[in-house]
CSV table of C-alpha atoms and ligand atoms in Angstrom, one decimal:
chain,number,residue,atom,x,y,z
A,1,MET,CA,176.4,-153.0,-93.1
A,2,ARG,CA,173.4,-153.1,-95.1
A,3,ARG,CA,170.3,-150.2,-93.9
A,4,PRO,CA,167.8,-151.2,-92.5
A,5,VAL,CA,164.9,-150.9,-93.1
A,6,ILE,CA,161.5,-151.3,-91.2
A,7,ALA,CA,158.0,-151.6,-92.3
A,8,GLY,CA,155.1,-151.1,-90.1
A,9,ASN,CA,152.6,-152.9,-92.8
A,10,TRP,CA,149.7,-151.1,-90.8
A,11,LYS,CA,146.4,-153.2,-93.1
A,12,MET,CA,143.3,-152.6,-93.3
A,13,ASN,CA,143.8,-149.8,-90.6
A,14,PRO,CA,142.9,-147.7,-88.5
A,15,PRO,CA,139.5,-147.0,-88.7
A,16,SER,CA,140.2,-142.6,-89.7
A,17,LEU,CA,141.8,-140.9,-91.8
A,18,ASP,CA,142.2,-138.5,-88.4
A,19,GLU,CA,143.9,-141.8,-86.9
A,20,ALA,CA,145.8,-141.8,-89.5
A,21,LEU,CA,147.1,-138.9,-89.7
A,22,SER,CA,148.4,-139.1,-86.3
A,23,LEU,CA,150.1,-142.1,-86.3
A,24,ALA,CA,151.9,-140.8,-89.1
A,25,ALA,CA,152.7,-138.0,-87.4
A,26,ALA,CA,154.3,-139.4,-84.5
A,27,ILE,CA,156.1,-141.4,-86.6
A,28,GLU,CA,157.6,-139.3,-89.1
A,29,VAL,CA,158.9,-138.1,-84.9
A,30,ALA,CA,160.8,-141.5,-83.9
A,31,ALA,CA,162.0,-141.7,-87.5
A,32,VAL,CA,163.8,-138.3,-87.5
A,33,ALA,CA,165.4,-139.9,-84.2
A,34,ALA,CA,166.3,-143.1,-86.0
A,35,SER,CA,168.0,-141.7,-89.1
A,36,ASP,CA,169.7,-145.0,-89.9
A,37,VAL,CA,167.0,-146.4,-90.9
A,38,THR,CA,165.2,-146.9,-93.3
A,39,THR,CA,161.5,-146.1,-91.7
A,40,VAL,CA,158.7,-147.4,-94.3
A,41,ILE,CA,154.6,-146.6,-93.4
A,42,CYS,CA,152.2,-148.6,-95.1
A,43,PRO,CA,148.9,-147.2,-94.8
A,44,PRO,CA,145.5,-148.6,-96.4
A,45,THR,CA,145.6,-146.9,-99.9
A,46,ILE,CA,143.2,-144.7,-100.2
A,47,TRP,CA,145.4,-142.2,-97.6
A,48,LEU,CA,148.6,-142.4,-98.8
A,49,ALA,CA,148.2,-139.1,-100.5
A,50,GLU,CA,146.9,-137.2,-97.3
A,51,VAL,CA,149.7,-139.2,-95.3
A,52,ALA,CA,152.3,-137.7,-97.7
A,53,ARG,CA,151.7,-134.7,-96.0
A,54,VAL,CA,152.5,-135.1,-92.6
A,55,ALA,CA,155.4,-137.9,-93.2
A,56,THR,CA,157.1,-134.9,-94.3
A,57,GLY,CA,161.1,-136.9,-94.9
A,58,ALA,CA,162.1,-139.0,-92.6
A,59,THR,CA,160.1,-142.3,-93.1
A,60,ALA,CA,159.3,-142.6,-96.1
A,61,LEU,CA,155.7,-144.1,-97.5
A,62,GLY,CA,154.6,-147.7,-98.7
A,63,ALA,CA,151.6,-149.9,-101.1
A,64,GLN,CA,150.1,-152.3,-99.8
A,65,THR,CA,149.4,-153.9,-103.1
A,66,MET,CA,149.7,-153.0,-106.6
A,67,HIS,CA,148.3,-154.3,-110.1
A,68,PHE,CA,150.8,-155.3,-112.0
A,69,GLU,CA,149.0,-153.5,-115.0
A,70,GLU,CA,149.2,-149.8,-116.4
A,71,ARG,CA,146.1,-149.3,-116.2
A,72,GLY,CA,142.5,-151.2,-117.7
A,73,ALA,CA,139.2,-153.6,-116.5
A,74,PHE,CA,140.5,-154.3,-113.1
A,75,THR,CA,137.4,-152.9,-110.3
A,76,GLY,CA,139.2,-152.0,-107.2
A,77,GLU,CA,143.0,-152.0,-108.1
A,78,THR,CA,144.9,-149.8,-107.5
A,79,SER,CA,148.3,-148.9,-110.5
A,80,PRO,CA,152.1,-148.9,-110.5
A,81,LEU,CA,151.4,-145.7,-112.2
A,82,MET,CA,149.2,-144.1,-109.3
A,83,LEU,CA,151.6,-145.4,-106.9
A,84,ALA,CA,155.2,-143.8,-108.5
A,85,GLY,CA,155.6,-140.3,-107.0
A,86,LEU,CA,153.5,-141.0,-104.4
A,87,ALA,CA,154.3,-144.6,-102.5
A,88,SER,CA,158.7,-145.3,-102.3
A,89,PHE,CA,157.4,-148.6,-102.2
A,90,VAL,CA,155.0,-151.2,-102.5
A,91,ILE,CA,154.0,-155.0,-100.1
A,92,LEU,CA,153.6,-157.5,-102.4
A,93,GLY,CA,152.5,-161.0,-102.0
A,94,HIS,CA,151.4,-160.9,-98.2
A,95,SER,CA,150.4,-163.8,-96.8
A,96,GLU,CA,147.5,-162.6,-95.9
A,97,ARG,CA,146.8,-161.5,-100.2
A,98,ARG,CA,147.8,-165.0,-101.2
A,99,GLN,CA,145.1,-166.3,-98.3
A,100,TYR,CA,141.9,-164.3,-98.9
A,101,ASP,CA,142.7,-162.9,-102.1
A,102,GLY,CA,144.1,-165.9,-104.3
A,103,GLU,CA,147.0,-164.9,-105.3
A,104,THR,CA,150.0,-166.4,-106.7
A,105,ASP,CA,153.3,-167.2,-106.5
A,106,GLU,CA,153.5,-165.8,-110.9
A,107,GLY,CA,151.4,-163.2,-109.6
A,108,VAL,CA,153.4,-162.1,-107.3
A,109,GLY,CA,156.8,-162.2,-109.1
A,110,ARG,CA,154.8,-159.9,-112.1
A,111,LYS,CA,154.1,-157.4,-109.4
A,112,VAL,CA,157.2,-157.4,-108.4
A,113,ALA,CA,158.7,-156.8,-112.0
A,114,SER,CA,156.5,-154.1,-112.4
A,115,ALA,CA,157.6,-152.6,-109.1
A,116,VAL,CA,160.6,-152.0,-110.2
A,117,ALA,CA,160.0,-151.6,-113.7
A,118,HIS,CA,158.2,-147.9,-111.8
A,119,GLY,CA,160.3,-147.0,-109.9
A,120,LEU,CA,158.5,-148.7,-107.0
A,121,ARG,CA,161.2,-150.5,-103.9
A,122,PRO,CA,159.2,-154.4,-104.0
A,123,ILE,CA,159.2,-155.8,-100.3
A,124,ALA,CA,158.8,-159.5,-101.5
A,125,ALA,CA,156.9,-161.4,-98.9
A,126,VAL,CA,157.1,-164.6,-98.0
A,127,GLY,CA,156.6,-167.3,-95.6
A,128,GLU,CA,155.3,-171.5,-95.1
A,129,ARG,CA,151.9,-171.6,-93.1
A,130,ALA,CA,151.8,-173.9,-90.0
A,131,GLU,CA,150.7,-176.5,-91.3
A,132,GLU,CA,153.9,-176.0,-94.3
A,133,ARG,CA,156.4,-176.4,-91.2
A,134,ARG,CA,154.9,-179.4,-88.9
A,135,ALA,CA,155.5,-181.6,-92.7
A,136,GLY,CA,159.3,-179.9,-92.8
A,137,GLU,CA,157.9,-178.6,-96.0
A,138,THR,CA,159.4,-175.1,-94.9
A,139,GLU,CA,162.6,-174.9,-97.3
A,140,ALA,CA,161.1,-176.2,-100.9
A,141,VAL,CA,158.0,-173.3,-100.1
A,142,ILE,CA,161.1,-170.2,-98.9
A,143,ASP,CA,162.9,-171.6,-101.8
A,144,ARG,CA,159.5,-171.6,-104.3
A,145,GLN,CA,158.3,-168.5,-104.1
A,146,VAL,CA,161.5,-166.6,-103.6
A,147,ARG,CA,162.2,-167.9,-107.2
A,148,ALA,CA,159.1,-167.0,-108.0
A,149,ALA,CA,158.6,-163.9,-106.5
A,150,LEU,CA,162.0,-163.0,-108.6
A,151,ALA,CA,161.4,-164.8,-112.2
A,152,GLY,CA,160.3,-161.5,-114.1
A,153,LEU,CA,163.6,-159.5,-112.9
A,154,ASP,CA,166.4,-159.0,-115.5
A,155,ARG,CA,169.0,-158.1,-112.5
A,156,ILE,CA,168.3,-158.0,-108.1
A,157,GLY,CA,171.3,-155.8,-108.0
A,158,GLY,CA,169.4,-151.6,-108.4
A,159,SER,CA,166.2,-153.4,-108.7
A,160,GLY,CA,165.3,-151.5,-104.7
A,161,LEU,CA,164.1,-155.1,-104.2
A,162,VAL,CA,163.8,-155.8,-99.6
A,163,VAL,CA,162.4,-159.5,-99.4
A,164,ALA,CA,160.0,-160.1,-95.8
A,165,TYR,CA,160.1,-163.6,-94.2
A,166,GLU,CA,157.0,-163.7,-92.7
A,167,PRO,CA,155.9,-167.4,-91.1
A,168,VAL,CA,152.4,-166.9,-91.7
A,169,TRP,CA,152.4,-168.8,-88.5
A,170,ALA,CA,154.1,-166.4,-86.8
A,171,ILE,CA,151.0,-163.2,-87.8
A,172,GLY,CA,149.0,-161.4,-85.3
A,173,THR,CA,149.6,-164.8,-83.4
A,174,GLY,CA,152.2,-163.1,-80.6
A,175,ASP,CA,154.0,-166.3,-81.7
A,176,ALA,CA,157.1,-165.1,-83.1
A,177,ALA,CA,159.9,-167.3,-84.9
A,178,SER,CA,162.4,-167.7,-82.6
A,179,PRO,CA,165.6,-165.4,-83.8
A,180,ALA,CA,167.9,-168.8,-84.8
A,181,ASP,CA,164.8,-170.4,-86.6
A,182,ALA,CA,164.0,-166.6,-88.5
A,183,GLN,CA,167.8,-166.8,-89.2
A,184,ALA,CA,168.2,-169.8,-90.4
A,185,VAL,CA,165.7,-168.9,-93.6
A,186,ALA,CA,167.0,-165.3,-94.1
A,187,SER,CA,169.3,-166.8,-94.6
A,188,GLN,CA,168.1,-169.8,-96.9
A,189,ILE,CA,167.1,-166.9,-99.3
A,190,ARG,CA,170.7,-164.7,-99.2
A,191,ALA,CA,172.0,-168.2,-100.5
A,192,ILE,CA,169.2,-167.6,-103.1
A,193,LEU,CA,169.8,-164.7,-104.5
A,194,ARG,CA,173.7,-165.1,-104.2
A,195,GLU,CA,173.1,-168.0,-107.1
A,196,LEU,CA,170.9,-165.1,-108.9
A,197,ASP,CA,172.9,-162.0,-109.0
A,198,ALA,CA,176.7,-163.4,-107.1
A,199,ASP,CA,176.5,-159.0,-106.9
A,200,ALA,CA,173.9,-158.2,-106.0
A,201,ALA,CA,172.8,-160.4,-103.0
A,202,ASP,CA,174.4,-158.5,-100.0
A,203,GLU,CA,172.6,-155.1,-100.6
A,204,VAL,CA,169.4,-156.9,-100.5
A,205,PRO,CA,167.5,-156.0,-97.2
A,206,ILE,CA,166.2,-159.2,-96.0
A,207,GLN,CA,163.4,-158.4,-93.0
A,208,TYR,CA,161.3,-160.4,-90.2
A,209,GLY,CA,158.3,-160.8,-90.8
A,210,GLY,CA,155.0,-161.7,-87.5
A,211,SER,CA,154.6,-160.9,-84.0
A,212,VAL,CA,157.6,-158.1,-84.2
A,213,THR,CA,157.6,-156.1,-80.8
A,214,ASP,CA,159.8,-153.6,-79.4
A,215,ALA,CA,160.6,-157.0,-76.4
A,216,ASN,CA,162.1,-158.8,-79.7
A,217,ALA,CA,163.2,-156.8,-82.1
A,218,LEU,CA,167.1,-156.0,-81.5
A,219,GLU,CA,166.6,-159.6,-81.1
A,220,PHE,CA,166.7,-160.2,-84.7
A,221,PHE,CA,167.7,-156.8,-85.7
A,222,GLY,CA,171.5,-159.0,-84.3
A,223,GLN,CA,171.5,-161.7,-87.5
A,224,PRO,CA,173.3,-161.8,-89.9
A,225,ASP,CA,170.8,-161.5,-92.1
A,226,ILE,CA,168.0,-159.7,-90.9
A,227,ASP,CA,167.9,-156.1,-91.4
A,228,GLY,CA,164.9,-155.0,-90.3
A,229,ALA,CA,161.5,-156.3,-89.6
A,230,LEU,CA,157.9,-155.5,-91.4
A,231,VAL,CA,156.1,-154.9,-88.6
A,232,GLY,CA,152.0,-155.6,-88.4
A,233,GLY,CA,150.3,-154.7,-84.8
A,234,ALA,CA,153.4,-152.7,-83.4
A,235,SER,CA,153.3,-150.5,-85.6
A,236,LEU,CA,149.9,-148.9,-84.8
A,237,LYS,CA,151.4,-148.1,-81.7
A,238,PRO,CA,153.8,-145.6,-82.3
A,239,GLU,CA,155.0,-146.0,-78.8
A,240,THR,CA,156.1,-149.5,-80.5
A,241,PHE,CA,156.4,-149.0,-83.2
A,242,GLY,CA,159.4,-146.0,-81.8
A,243,ALA,CA,161.3,-148.4,-79.8
A,244,ILE,CA,161.9,-151.1,-82.8
A,245,LEU,CA,163.3,-148.2,-84.6
A,246,ARG,CA,165.6,-147.3,-81.7
A,247,ALA,CA,166.2,-150.7,-81.9
A,248,GLY,CA,167.8,-150.7,-85.4
A,249,GLN,CA,169.1,-148.4,-84.1
A,250,ALA,CA,170.9,-149.7,-81.6
A,251,ALA,CA,171.8,-152.5,-84.1
A,252,ILE,CA,174.1,-150.8,-86.9
A,253,GLY,CA,175.6,-149.3,-84.2
A,254,GLY,CA,174.6,-145.0,-84.5
A,255,ASP,CA,172.4,-143.6,-82.5
A,256,GLY,CA,170.4,-141.2,-83.8
A,257,ALA,CA,169.3,-137.9,-85.2
B,301,13P,P1,152.1,-158.9,-86.7
B,301,13P,O1,153.9,-158.0,-87.1
B,301,13P,O2,150.1,-158.1,-86.1
B,301,13P,O3,151.7,-160.5,-87.1
B,301,13P,O4,152.1,-158.1,-88.8
B,301,13P,C1,152.8,-158.7,-89.0
B,301,13P,C2,152.4,-158.5,-90.4
B,301,13P,O5,151.4,-159.4,-91.1
B,301,13P,C3,153.1,-158.0,-91.7
B,301,13P,O6,153.1,-157.3,-92.1
């Protein structure tokens, strides 16, 4: 059974360092209790170092994006060298970055390869937009995005890869995908992984993301190809995120520490 990876993507929240530190401290307590789950928080990059002092063991840290180059004239960017040692995960290709920051399939592929080369576990995010789903293009979009994201990897085994399926229409809307629809896409992603690296496909955690709450998490985690969640809004509420971690713990059959 795969160990669930439950990651909180804080996005551009909360607005102050004090709030970030208390949120991280509260999540650390919940993470200690969910010992069979890999708990990840992805605060704004500017606070990674300080949050690391509070998230002292049970919580892993992730960045929300990075550049693929190690250094250079890239104003406002963060390099994998700067993240290494500070974060262990990095979300790449989030739909908000594709939408607002011009991230392309090809660029996401370069970032995933760079993250792995620098010892960071990529959380490669893919997902169709509402109009794509309506047009029956979900499968084609997922196929294109997943293959592009993994194009720069020599092998998947040992890469630490996590794939997050986040339908864009489900993000921040309260309109989560049905567990069956999410499972159908997760299973498609697993099949692509199997085609690319048959031995490693079953190691890769596939997360669902998009309006995950403590009320629906357990149902997602019960799906055979869903191994955790990428959580936005609910990851800013420690009680709710703690309950999602407990759902992950329950799904894997453990009772925690
Ligand atoms: P919500 O959980 O707020 O829908 O956000 C999902 C997301 O974008 C996580 O990366």
